[in-house]
Coordinates of C-alpha atoms in Angstrom, one line a residue:
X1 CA -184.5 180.0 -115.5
X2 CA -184.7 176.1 -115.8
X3 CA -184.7 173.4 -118.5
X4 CA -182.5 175.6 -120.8
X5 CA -179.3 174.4 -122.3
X6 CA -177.7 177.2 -121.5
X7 CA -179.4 179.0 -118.5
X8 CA -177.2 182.4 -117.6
X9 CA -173.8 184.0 -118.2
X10 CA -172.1 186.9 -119.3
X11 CA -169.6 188.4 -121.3
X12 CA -167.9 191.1 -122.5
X13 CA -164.4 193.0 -123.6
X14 CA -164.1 195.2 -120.5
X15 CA -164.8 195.3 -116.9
X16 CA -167.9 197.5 -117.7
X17 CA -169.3 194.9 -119.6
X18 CA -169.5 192.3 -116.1
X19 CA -170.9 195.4 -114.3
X20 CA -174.7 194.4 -113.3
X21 CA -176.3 193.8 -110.3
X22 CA -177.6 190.2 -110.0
X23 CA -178.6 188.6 -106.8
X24 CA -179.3 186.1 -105.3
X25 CA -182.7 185.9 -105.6
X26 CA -182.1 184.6 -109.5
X27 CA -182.6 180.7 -109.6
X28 CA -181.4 178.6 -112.4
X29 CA -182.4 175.3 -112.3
X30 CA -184.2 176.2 -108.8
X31 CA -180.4 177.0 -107.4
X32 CA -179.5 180.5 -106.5
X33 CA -177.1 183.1 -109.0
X34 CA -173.8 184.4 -106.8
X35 CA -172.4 187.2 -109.0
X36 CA -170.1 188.7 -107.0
X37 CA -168.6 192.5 -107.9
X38 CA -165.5 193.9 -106.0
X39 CA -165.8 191.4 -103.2
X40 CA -163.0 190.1 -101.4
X41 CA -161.9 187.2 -98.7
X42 CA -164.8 185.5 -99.0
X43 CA -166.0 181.5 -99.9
X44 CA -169.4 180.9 -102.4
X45 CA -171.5 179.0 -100.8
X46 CA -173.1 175.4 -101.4
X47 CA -175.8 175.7 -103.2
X48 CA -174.9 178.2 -106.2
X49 CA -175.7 177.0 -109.4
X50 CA -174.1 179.9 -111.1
X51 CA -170.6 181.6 -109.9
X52 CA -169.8 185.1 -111.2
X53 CA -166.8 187.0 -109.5
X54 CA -166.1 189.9 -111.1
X55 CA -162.9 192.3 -110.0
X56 CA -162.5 190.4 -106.9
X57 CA -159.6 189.3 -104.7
X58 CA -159.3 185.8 -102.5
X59 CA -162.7 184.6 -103.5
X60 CA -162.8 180.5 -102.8
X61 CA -165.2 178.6 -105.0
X62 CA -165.4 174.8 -104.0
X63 CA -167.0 171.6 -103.8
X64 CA -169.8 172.6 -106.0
X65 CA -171.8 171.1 -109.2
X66 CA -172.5 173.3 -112.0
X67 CA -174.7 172.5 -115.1
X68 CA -176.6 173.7 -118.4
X69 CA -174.8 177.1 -118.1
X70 CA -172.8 179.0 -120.8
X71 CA -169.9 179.2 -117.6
X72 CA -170.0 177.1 -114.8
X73 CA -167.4 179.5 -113.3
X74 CA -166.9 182.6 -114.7
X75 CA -163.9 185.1 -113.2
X76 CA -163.0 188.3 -114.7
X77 CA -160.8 190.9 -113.6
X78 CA -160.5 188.6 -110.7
X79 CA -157.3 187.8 -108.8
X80 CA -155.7 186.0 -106.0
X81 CA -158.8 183.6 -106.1
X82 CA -159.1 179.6 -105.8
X83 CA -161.5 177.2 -107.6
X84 CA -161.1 173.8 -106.5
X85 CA -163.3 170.5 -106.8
X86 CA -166.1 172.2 -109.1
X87 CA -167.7 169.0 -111.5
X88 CA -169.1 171.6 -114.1
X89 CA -171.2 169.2 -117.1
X90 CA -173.3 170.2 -119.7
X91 CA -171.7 173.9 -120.1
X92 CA -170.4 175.9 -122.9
X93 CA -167.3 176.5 -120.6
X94 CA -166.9 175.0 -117.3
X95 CA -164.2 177.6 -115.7
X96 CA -163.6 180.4 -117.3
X97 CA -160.9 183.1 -116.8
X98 CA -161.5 186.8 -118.8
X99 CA -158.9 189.3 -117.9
X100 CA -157.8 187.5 -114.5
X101 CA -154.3 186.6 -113.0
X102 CA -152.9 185.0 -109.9
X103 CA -155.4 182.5 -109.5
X104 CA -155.3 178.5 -108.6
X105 CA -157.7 175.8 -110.4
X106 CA -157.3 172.9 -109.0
X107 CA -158.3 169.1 -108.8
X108 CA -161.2 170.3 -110.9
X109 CA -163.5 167.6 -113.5
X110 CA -164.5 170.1 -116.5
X111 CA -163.1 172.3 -119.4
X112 CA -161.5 175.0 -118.4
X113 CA -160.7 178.5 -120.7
X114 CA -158.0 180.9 -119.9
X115 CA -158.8 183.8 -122.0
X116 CA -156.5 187.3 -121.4
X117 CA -155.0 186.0 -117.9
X118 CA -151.6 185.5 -116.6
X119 CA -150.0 184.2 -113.8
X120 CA -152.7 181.6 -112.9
X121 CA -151.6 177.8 -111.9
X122 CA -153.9 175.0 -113.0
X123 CA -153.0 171.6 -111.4
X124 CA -154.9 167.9 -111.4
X125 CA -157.6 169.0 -113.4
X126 CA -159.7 166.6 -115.6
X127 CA -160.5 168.4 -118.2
X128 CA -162.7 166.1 -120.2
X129 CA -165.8 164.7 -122.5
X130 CA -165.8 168.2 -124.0
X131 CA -167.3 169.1 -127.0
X132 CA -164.3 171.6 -128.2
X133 CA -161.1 172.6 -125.9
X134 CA -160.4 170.6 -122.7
X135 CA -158.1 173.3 -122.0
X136 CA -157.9 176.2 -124.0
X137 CA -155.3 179.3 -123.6
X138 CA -155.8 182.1 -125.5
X139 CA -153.8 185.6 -125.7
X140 CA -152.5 184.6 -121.9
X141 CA -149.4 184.5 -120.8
X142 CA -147.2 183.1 -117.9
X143 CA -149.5 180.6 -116.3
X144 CA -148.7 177.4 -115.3
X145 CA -150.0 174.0 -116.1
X146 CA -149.4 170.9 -113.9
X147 CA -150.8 167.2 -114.4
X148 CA -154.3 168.3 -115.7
X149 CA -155.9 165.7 -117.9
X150 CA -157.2 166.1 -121.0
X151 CA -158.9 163.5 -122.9
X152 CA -162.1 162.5 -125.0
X153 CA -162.6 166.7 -126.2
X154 CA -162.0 168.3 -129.4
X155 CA -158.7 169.4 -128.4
X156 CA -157.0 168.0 -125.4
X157 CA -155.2 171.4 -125.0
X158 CA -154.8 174.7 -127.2
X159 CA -153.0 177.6 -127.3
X160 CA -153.6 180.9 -129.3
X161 CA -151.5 183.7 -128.7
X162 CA -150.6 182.8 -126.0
X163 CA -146.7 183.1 -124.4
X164 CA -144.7 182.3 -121.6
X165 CA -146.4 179.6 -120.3
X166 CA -145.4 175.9 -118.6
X167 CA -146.8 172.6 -119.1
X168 CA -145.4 169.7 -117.1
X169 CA -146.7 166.4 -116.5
X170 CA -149.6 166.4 -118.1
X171 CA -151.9 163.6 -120.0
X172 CA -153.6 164.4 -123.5
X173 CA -155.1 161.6 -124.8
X174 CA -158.3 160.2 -127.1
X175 CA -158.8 163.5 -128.0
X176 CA -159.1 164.9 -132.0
X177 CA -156.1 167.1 -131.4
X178 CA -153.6 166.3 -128.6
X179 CA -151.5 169.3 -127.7
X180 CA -151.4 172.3 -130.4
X181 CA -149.1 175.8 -130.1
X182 CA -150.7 178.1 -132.8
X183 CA -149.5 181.4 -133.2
X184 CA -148.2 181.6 -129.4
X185 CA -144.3 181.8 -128.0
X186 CA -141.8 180.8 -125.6
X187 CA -144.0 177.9 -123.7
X188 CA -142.4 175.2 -122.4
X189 CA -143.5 171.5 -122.1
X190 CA -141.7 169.0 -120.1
X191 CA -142.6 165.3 -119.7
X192 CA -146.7 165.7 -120.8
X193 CA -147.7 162.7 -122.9
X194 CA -150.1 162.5 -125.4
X195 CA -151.4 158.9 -126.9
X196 CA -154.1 158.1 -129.0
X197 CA -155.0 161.9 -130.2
X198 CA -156.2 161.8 -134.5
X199 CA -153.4 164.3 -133.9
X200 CA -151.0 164.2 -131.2
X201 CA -149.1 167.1 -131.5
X202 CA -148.9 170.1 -133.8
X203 CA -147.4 174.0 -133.8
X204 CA -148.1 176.4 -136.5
X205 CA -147.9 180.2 -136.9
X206 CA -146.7 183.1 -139.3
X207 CA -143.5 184.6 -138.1
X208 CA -139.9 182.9 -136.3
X209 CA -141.5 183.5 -132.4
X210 CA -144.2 181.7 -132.8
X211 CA -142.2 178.6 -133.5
X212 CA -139.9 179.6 -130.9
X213 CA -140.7 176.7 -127.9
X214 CA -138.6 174.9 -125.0
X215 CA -139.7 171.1 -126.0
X216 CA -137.5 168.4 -125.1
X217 CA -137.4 164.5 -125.5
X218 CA -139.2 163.9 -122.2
X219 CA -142.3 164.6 -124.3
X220 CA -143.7 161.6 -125.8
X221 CA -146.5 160.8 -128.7
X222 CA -147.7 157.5 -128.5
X223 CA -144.6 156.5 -126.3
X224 CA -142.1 158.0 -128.9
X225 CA -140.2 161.8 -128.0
X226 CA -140.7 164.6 -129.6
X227 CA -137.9 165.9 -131.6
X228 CA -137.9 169.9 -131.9
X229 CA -135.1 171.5 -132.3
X230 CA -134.2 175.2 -132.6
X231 CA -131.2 176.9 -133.8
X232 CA -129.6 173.4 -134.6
X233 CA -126.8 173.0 -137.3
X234 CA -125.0 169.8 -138.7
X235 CA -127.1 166.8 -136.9
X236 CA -129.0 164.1 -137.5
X237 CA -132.8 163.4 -135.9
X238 CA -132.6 160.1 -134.0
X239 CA -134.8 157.5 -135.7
X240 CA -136.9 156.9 -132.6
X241 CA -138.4 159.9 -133.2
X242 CA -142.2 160.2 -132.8
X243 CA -142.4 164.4 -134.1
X244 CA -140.0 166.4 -135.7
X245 CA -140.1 170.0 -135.9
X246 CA -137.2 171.9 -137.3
X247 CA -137.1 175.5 -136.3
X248 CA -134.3 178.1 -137.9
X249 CA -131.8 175.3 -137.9
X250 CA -129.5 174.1 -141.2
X251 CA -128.2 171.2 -142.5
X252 CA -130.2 168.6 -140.4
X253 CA -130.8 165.0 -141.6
X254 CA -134.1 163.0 -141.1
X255 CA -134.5 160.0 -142.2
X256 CA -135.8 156.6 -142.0
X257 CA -138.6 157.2 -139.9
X258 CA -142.3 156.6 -139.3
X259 CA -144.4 159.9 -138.3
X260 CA -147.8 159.1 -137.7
X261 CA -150.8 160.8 -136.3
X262 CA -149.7 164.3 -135.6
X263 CA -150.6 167.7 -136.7
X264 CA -147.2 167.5 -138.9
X265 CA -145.4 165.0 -138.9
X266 CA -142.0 166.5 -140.3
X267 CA -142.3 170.1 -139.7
X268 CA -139.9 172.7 -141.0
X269 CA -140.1 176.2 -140.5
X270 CA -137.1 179.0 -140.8
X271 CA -134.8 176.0 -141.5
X272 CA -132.5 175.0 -144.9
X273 CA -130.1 173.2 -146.0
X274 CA -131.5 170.3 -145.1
X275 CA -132.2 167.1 -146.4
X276 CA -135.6 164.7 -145.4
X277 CA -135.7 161.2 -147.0
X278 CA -137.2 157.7 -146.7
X279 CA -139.6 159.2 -144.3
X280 CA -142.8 157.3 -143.4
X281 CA -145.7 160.0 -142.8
X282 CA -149.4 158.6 -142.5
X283 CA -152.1 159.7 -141.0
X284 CA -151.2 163.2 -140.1
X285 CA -153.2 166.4 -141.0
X286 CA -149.7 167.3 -142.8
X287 CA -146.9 164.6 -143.6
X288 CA -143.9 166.6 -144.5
X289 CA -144.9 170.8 -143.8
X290 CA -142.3 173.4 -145.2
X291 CA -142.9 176.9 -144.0
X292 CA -140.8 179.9 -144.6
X293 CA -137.9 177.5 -145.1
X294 CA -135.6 177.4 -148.7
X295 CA -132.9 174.8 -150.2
X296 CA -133.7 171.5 -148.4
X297 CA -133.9 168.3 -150.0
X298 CA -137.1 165.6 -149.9
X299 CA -136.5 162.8 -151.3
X300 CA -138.1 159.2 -151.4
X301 CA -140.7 160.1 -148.9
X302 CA -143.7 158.5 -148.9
X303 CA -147.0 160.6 -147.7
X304 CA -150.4 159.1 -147.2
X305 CA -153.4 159.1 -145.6
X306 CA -153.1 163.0 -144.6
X307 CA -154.6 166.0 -145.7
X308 CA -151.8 167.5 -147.3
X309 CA -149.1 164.9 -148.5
X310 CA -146.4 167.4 -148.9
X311 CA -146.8 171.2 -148.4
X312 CA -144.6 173.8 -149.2
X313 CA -145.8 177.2 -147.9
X314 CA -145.1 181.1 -147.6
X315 CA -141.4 181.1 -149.3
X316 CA -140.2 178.2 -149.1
X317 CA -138.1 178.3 -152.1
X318 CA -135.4 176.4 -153.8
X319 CA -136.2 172.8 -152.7
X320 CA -136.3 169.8 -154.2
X321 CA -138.4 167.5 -154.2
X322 CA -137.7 163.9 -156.1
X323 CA -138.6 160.7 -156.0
X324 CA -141.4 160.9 -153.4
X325 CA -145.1 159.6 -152.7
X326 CA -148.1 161.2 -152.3
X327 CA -151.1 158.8 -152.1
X328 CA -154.8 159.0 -150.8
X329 CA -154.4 162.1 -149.0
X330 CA -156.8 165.3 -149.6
X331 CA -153.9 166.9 -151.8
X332 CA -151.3 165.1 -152.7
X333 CA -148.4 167.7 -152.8
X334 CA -149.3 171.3 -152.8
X335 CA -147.0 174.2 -153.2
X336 CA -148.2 177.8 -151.9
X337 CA -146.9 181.3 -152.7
X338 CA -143.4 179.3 -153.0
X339 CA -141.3 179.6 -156.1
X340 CA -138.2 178.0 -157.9
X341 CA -138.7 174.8 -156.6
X342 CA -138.0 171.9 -158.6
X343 CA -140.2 168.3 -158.3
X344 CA -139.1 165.5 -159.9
X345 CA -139.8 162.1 -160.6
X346 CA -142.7 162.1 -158.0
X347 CA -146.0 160.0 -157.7
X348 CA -149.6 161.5 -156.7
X349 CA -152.0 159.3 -156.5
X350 CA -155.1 158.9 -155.4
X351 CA -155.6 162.0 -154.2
X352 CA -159.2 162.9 -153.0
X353 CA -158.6 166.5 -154.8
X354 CA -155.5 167.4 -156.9
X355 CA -152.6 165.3 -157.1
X356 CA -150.1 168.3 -157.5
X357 CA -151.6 171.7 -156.6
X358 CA -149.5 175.5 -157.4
X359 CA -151.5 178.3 -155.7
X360 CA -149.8 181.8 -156.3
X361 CA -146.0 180.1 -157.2
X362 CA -144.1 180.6 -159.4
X363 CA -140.7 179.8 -161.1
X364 CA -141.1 175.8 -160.4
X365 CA -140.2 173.1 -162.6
X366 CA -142.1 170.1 -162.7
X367 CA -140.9 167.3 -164.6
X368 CA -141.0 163.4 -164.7
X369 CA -144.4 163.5 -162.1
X370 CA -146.7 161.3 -162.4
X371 CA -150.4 162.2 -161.1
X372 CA -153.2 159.4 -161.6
X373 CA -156.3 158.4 -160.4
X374 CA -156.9 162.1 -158.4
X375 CA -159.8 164.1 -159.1
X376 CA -157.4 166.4 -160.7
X377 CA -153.7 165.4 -162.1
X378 CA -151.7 169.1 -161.9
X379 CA -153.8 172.0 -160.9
X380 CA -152.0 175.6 -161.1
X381 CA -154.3 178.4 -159.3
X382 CA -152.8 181.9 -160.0
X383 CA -149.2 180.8 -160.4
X384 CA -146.9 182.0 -163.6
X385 CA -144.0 181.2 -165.1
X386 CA -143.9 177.5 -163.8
X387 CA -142.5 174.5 -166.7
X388 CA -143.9 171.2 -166.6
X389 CA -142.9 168.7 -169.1
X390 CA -142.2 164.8 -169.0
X391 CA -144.8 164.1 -166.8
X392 CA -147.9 161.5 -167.1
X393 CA -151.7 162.7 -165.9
X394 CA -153.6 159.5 -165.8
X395 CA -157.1 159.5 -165.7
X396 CA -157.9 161.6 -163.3
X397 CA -161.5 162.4 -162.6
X398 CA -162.4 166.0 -163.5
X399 CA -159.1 167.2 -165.1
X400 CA -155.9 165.7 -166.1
X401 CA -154.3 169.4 -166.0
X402 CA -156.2 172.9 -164.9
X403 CA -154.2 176.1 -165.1
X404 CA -155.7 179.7 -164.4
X405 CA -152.5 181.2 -165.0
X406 CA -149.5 181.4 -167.3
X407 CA -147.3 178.7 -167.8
X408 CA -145.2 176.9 -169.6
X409 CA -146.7 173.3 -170.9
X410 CA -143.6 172.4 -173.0
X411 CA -140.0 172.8 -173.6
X412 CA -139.3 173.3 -177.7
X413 CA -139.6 169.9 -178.5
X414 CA -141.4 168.1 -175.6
X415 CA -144.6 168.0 -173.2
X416 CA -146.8 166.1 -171.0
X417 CA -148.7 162.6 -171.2
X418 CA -152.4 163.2 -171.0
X419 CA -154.2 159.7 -171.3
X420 CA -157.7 161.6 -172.1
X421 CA -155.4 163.5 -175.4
X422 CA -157.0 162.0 -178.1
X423 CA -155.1 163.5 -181.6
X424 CA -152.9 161.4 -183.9
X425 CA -149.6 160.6 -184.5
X426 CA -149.2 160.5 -188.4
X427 CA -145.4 160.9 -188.5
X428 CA -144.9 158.3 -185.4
X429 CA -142.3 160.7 -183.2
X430 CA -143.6 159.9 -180.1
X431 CA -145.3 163.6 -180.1
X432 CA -149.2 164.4 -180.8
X433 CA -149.6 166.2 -184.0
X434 CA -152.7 168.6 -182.7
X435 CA -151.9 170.6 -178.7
X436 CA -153.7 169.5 -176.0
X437 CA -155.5 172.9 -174.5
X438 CA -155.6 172.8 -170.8
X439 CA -158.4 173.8 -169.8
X440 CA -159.3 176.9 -166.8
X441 CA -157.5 179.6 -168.9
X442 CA -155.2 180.1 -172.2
X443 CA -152.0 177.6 -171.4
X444 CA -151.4 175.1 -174.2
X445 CA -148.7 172.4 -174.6
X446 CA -147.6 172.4 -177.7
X447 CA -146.5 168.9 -178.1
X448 CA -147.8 166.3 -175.9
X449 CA -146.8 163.0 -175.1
X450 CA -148.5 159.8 -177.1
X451 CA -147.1 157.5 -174.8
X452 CA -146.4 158.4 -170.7
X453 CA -142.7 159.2 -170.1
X454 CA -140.3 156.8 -169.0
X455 CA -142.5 153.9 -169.8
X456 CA -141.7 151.6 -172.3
X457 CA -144.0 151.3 -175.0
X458 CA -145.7 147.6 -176.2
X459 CA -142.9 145.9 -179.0
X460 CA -144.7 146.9 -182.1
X461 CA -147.2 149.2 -180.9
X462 CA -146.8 151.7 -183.6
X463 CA -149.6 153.7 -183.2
X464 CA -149.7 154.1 -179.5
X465 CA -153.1 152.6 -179.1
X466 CA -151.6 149.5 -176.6
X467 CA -152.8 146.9 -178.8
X468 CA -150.5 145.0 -181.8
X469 CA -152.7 145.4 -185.0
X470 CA -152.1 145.4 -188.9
X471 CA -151.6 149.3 -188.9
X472 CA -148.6 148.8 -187.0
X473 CA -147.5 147.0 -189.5
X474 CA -148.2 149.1 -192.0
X475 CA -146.2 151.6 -190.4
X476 CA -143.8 149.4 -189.7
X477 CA -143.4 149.0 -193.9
X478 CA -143.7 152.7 -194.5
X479 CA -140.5 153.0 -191.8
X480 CA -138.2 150.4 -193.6
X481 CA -138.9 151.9 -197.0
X482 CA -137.9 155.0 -195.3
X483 CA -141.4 156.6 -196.1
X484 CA -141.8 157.3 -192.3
X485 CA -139.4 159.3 -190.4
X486 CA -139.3 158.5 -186.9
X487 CA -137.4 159.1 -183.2
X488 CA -134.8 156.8 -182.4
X489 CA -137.3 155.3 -179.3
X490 CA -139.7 154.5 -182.4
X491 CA -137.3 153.1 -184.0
X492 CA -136.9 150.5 -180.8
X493 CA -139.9 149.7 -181.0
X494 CA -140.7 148.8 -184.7
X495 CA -137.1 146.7 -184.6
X496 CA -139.6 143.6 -183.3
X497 CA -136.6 141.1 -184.8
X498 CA -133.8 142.9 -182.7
X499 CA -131.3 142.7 -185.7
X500 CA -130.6 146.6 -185.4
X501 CA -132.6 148.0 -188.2
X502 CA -136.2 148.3 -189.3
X503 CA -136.7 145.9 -192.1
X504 CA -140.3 144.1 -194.1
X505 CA -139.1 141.2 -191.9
X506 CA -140.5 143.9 -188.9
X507 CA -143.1 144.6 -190.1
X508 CA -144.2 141.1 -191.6
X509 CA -143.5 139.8 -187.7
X510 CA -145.9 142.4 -186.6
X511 CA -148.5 141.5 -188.9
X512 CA -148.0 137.9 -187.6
X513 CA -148.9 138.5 -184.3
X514 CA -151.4 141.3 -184.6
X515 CA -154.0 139.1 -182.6
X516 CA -151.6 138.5 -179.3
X517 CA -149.4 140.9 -177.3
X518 CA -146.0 141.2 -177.8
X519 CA -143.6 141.3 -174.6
X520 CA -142.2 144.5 -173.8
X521 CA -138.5 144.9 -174.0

């Protein structure tokens, strides 16, 4: 075998599936195959250019390049074995452990893979320039990791399912993710730092244990700790903070921070009763994560530059969310089998996809939102029962609104702003006198908005069409002769004099300035 990418190796799910006798008269790249079955004591020689130990004991591999192979080291069902000073380049996996425990890597320059294996001890590794994990750890449990280096790889280093384990002193840097925990327990990390990762840090799962971690301050993200806390009640996060990650703890304040370039950068999961404001989150994959957690508070936040602004997912119920900013992220704030939630007064913008997305939630109230500019303004995917009202959708690309589901649009008297809603106001209240249909399924409101919420209209602007012409005045007249009745806000803004009342003197001043803008009160 030579000039392949990927010469030799072998894999499997059992021990049966390593079982083949390979010698040594097998050349890749003109270097001799050692696949080794139920050997013991022994040292690989020199010149290998492939290493296979397979249910072996106190088997030394050292001092040995390895290229174009998918392992440069493979062990499985091996134990009691040390790989030391192996430069493996060029492989799918440089040293990789299936099913093996009690073994030392050490001082070792490739990606290494623990897959199914406990107990082992990796130490002043450089684990780098790889295309995917520098380090990866999956399903294994109790092994021990000690100032290995990981930069310049997809992931400096991973964890899936995997428990029990120890990281100290190590260095993830340049790499797309730092350090990430996903779906694994009980690992503890003590003074590793991570610098310059897209995203430093991150830990992510679906049930309490798997956010269950011993992570204290002396871990740093671009010089700043990590804050996790577990089982915490009645404090507030110092604002040094580089993460925070709330774990089954109440009443915790955080605020008044920047969190930048991590998987989350405010992460809460199994936590209420809290409150998270004024927070700076940028450049994250998620600014502000809610998982599994209920009655917390976010307010003024600002979100940007992430893939999900805010996220709300798997029960997190009964929070509030007011006053914050989502802007230029992928979704601007996204809610996810989570009900009874209540956003308010909120800004999306921007967004590369929805501005303010519902998938399978229900029970929310969304009112005074403003979402403009996204490629859609509000989108509701499968989700009943929510009532939105008092918000503005500004031209947003593909839809202002979208809503597969049922759900209310309007309260008796009240909608939304739509600026592509293009019916009349004959009667001048303020409310459209056709519905506005929102489109992906049957959901209507009822009454929508001439003019968006909360801002104030143009002096004069009668009509609603932003511009001071004589049909204002006309309605103006038809008002003060009490042929027009009208909301008390029209009413503001036809009194153009200020005198109180609605009068010809109104509507003649309207008239007079139909060819220049008025101020606005």
């Amino acid at each position: 075998m030579s000039e392949n990418s990927y010469n030799f190796g072998v894999g499997g799910s059992m021990l049966s599936h390593y079982t083949h006798s390979i010698d040594t008269s097998n050349l890749v790249d003109g270097e001799p195959i050692y696949y080794w079955i139920d050997q013991q004591n022994k040292e690989v020689p020199g010149d290998a250019g492939f290493v296979g130990l397979v249910n072996s004991t106190n088997i030394t591999v050292k001092d040995l390049t390895l290229t174009n192979n998918p392992q440069g080291v493979l062990l499985a069902y091996t134990k009691n074995s040390r790989i030391e000073r192996i430069n493996a380049s060029n492989n799918n996996l440089g040293i990789y452990l299936r099913y093996s425990s009690n073994n030392t890597l050490a001082s070792n320059d490739c990606g290494i893979e623990l897959s199914s294996s406990s107990n082992n001890t990796l130490m002043n590794n450089n684990a780098s320039s790889n295309n995917w994990y520098g380090i990866e750890l999956s399903s294994s449990s109790n092994n021990m990791l000690t100032n290995n280096t990981a930069s310049n790889n997809w992931y400096g280093i991973y964890l899936y399912s995997s428990s029990n384990n120890t990281f100290t002193n190590n260095t993830a840097s340049n790499n797309h993710g730092g350090i990430w925990l996903i779906s694994s327990s009980n690992n503890t990390l003590t003074n590793n730092i991570l610098s310059e990762n897209s995203y430093n840090f991150g830990v992510d799962g679906y049930m309490l244990s798997h956010y269950t971690h011993s992570i204290d301050t002396s871990n740093l993200v671009d010089g700043k700790p990590i804050y996790y806390w577990i089982d915490q009640q009645n404090k507030e996060v110092s604002g040094d903070a580089g993460f925070v990650g709330l774990v089954n703890s109440t009443n915790i304040t955080v605020k008044d921070i920047t969190l930048t370039n991590n998987q989350q950068g405010v992460l809460l999961a199994y936590t209420k009763n809290s409150r998270i404001e004024r927070i700076n989150a940028s450049n994250n994959n998620l600014g502000i994560y809610l998982r599994y957690s209920s009655n917390n508070t976010l307010a003024n936040n600002t979100a940007s530059n992430s893939y999900h602004g805010i996220w709300l997912s798997s029960s997190s119920n009964n929070n509030t969310l007011a006053n914050n900013t989502a802007s230029n992220n992928w979704y601007g704030i996204e809610l996810s089998s989570s009900s009874n939630n209540t956003l308010a007064n909120n800004n999306a913008s921007s967004n590369n996809d929805d501005g303010i997305e519902l998938w399978s939630s229900s029970n929310n109230n969304l009112t005074n939102n403003t979402a403009s500019n996204n490629d859609c303004g509000i989108y509701l995917y499968s989700s009943s029962n929510n009532t939105l009202y008092h918000n503005n959708l500004i031209n947003n690309t593909n839809n202002n609104a979208y809503d597969t589901g049922t759900n209310q649009w309007n309260t008796s008297t009240v909608g939304n702003y739509y600026s592509d809603y293009t019916g009349s106001d004959n009667d001048s209240d303020g409310i459209g006198d056709t519905s506005y249909h929102i489109p992906g399924g049957s959901s209507i409101d009822y009454f929508p908005l001439m003019h968006p919420w909360g801002k104030t209209p143009l002096k004069g602007d009668l009509d609603g069409d932003s511009q001071i012409t004589s049909t204002d005045a006309t309605i103006a007249l038809q008002i003060a002769v009490g042929n027009c009745p009208c909301d008390p806000k029209t009413l503001t803004i036809a009194d153009v004099s200020g005198d109180g009342r609605v009068s010809s003197l109104d509507a003649l001043m309207i008239l007079q300035n139909c060819t220049t803008s008025l101020c606005r009160k």
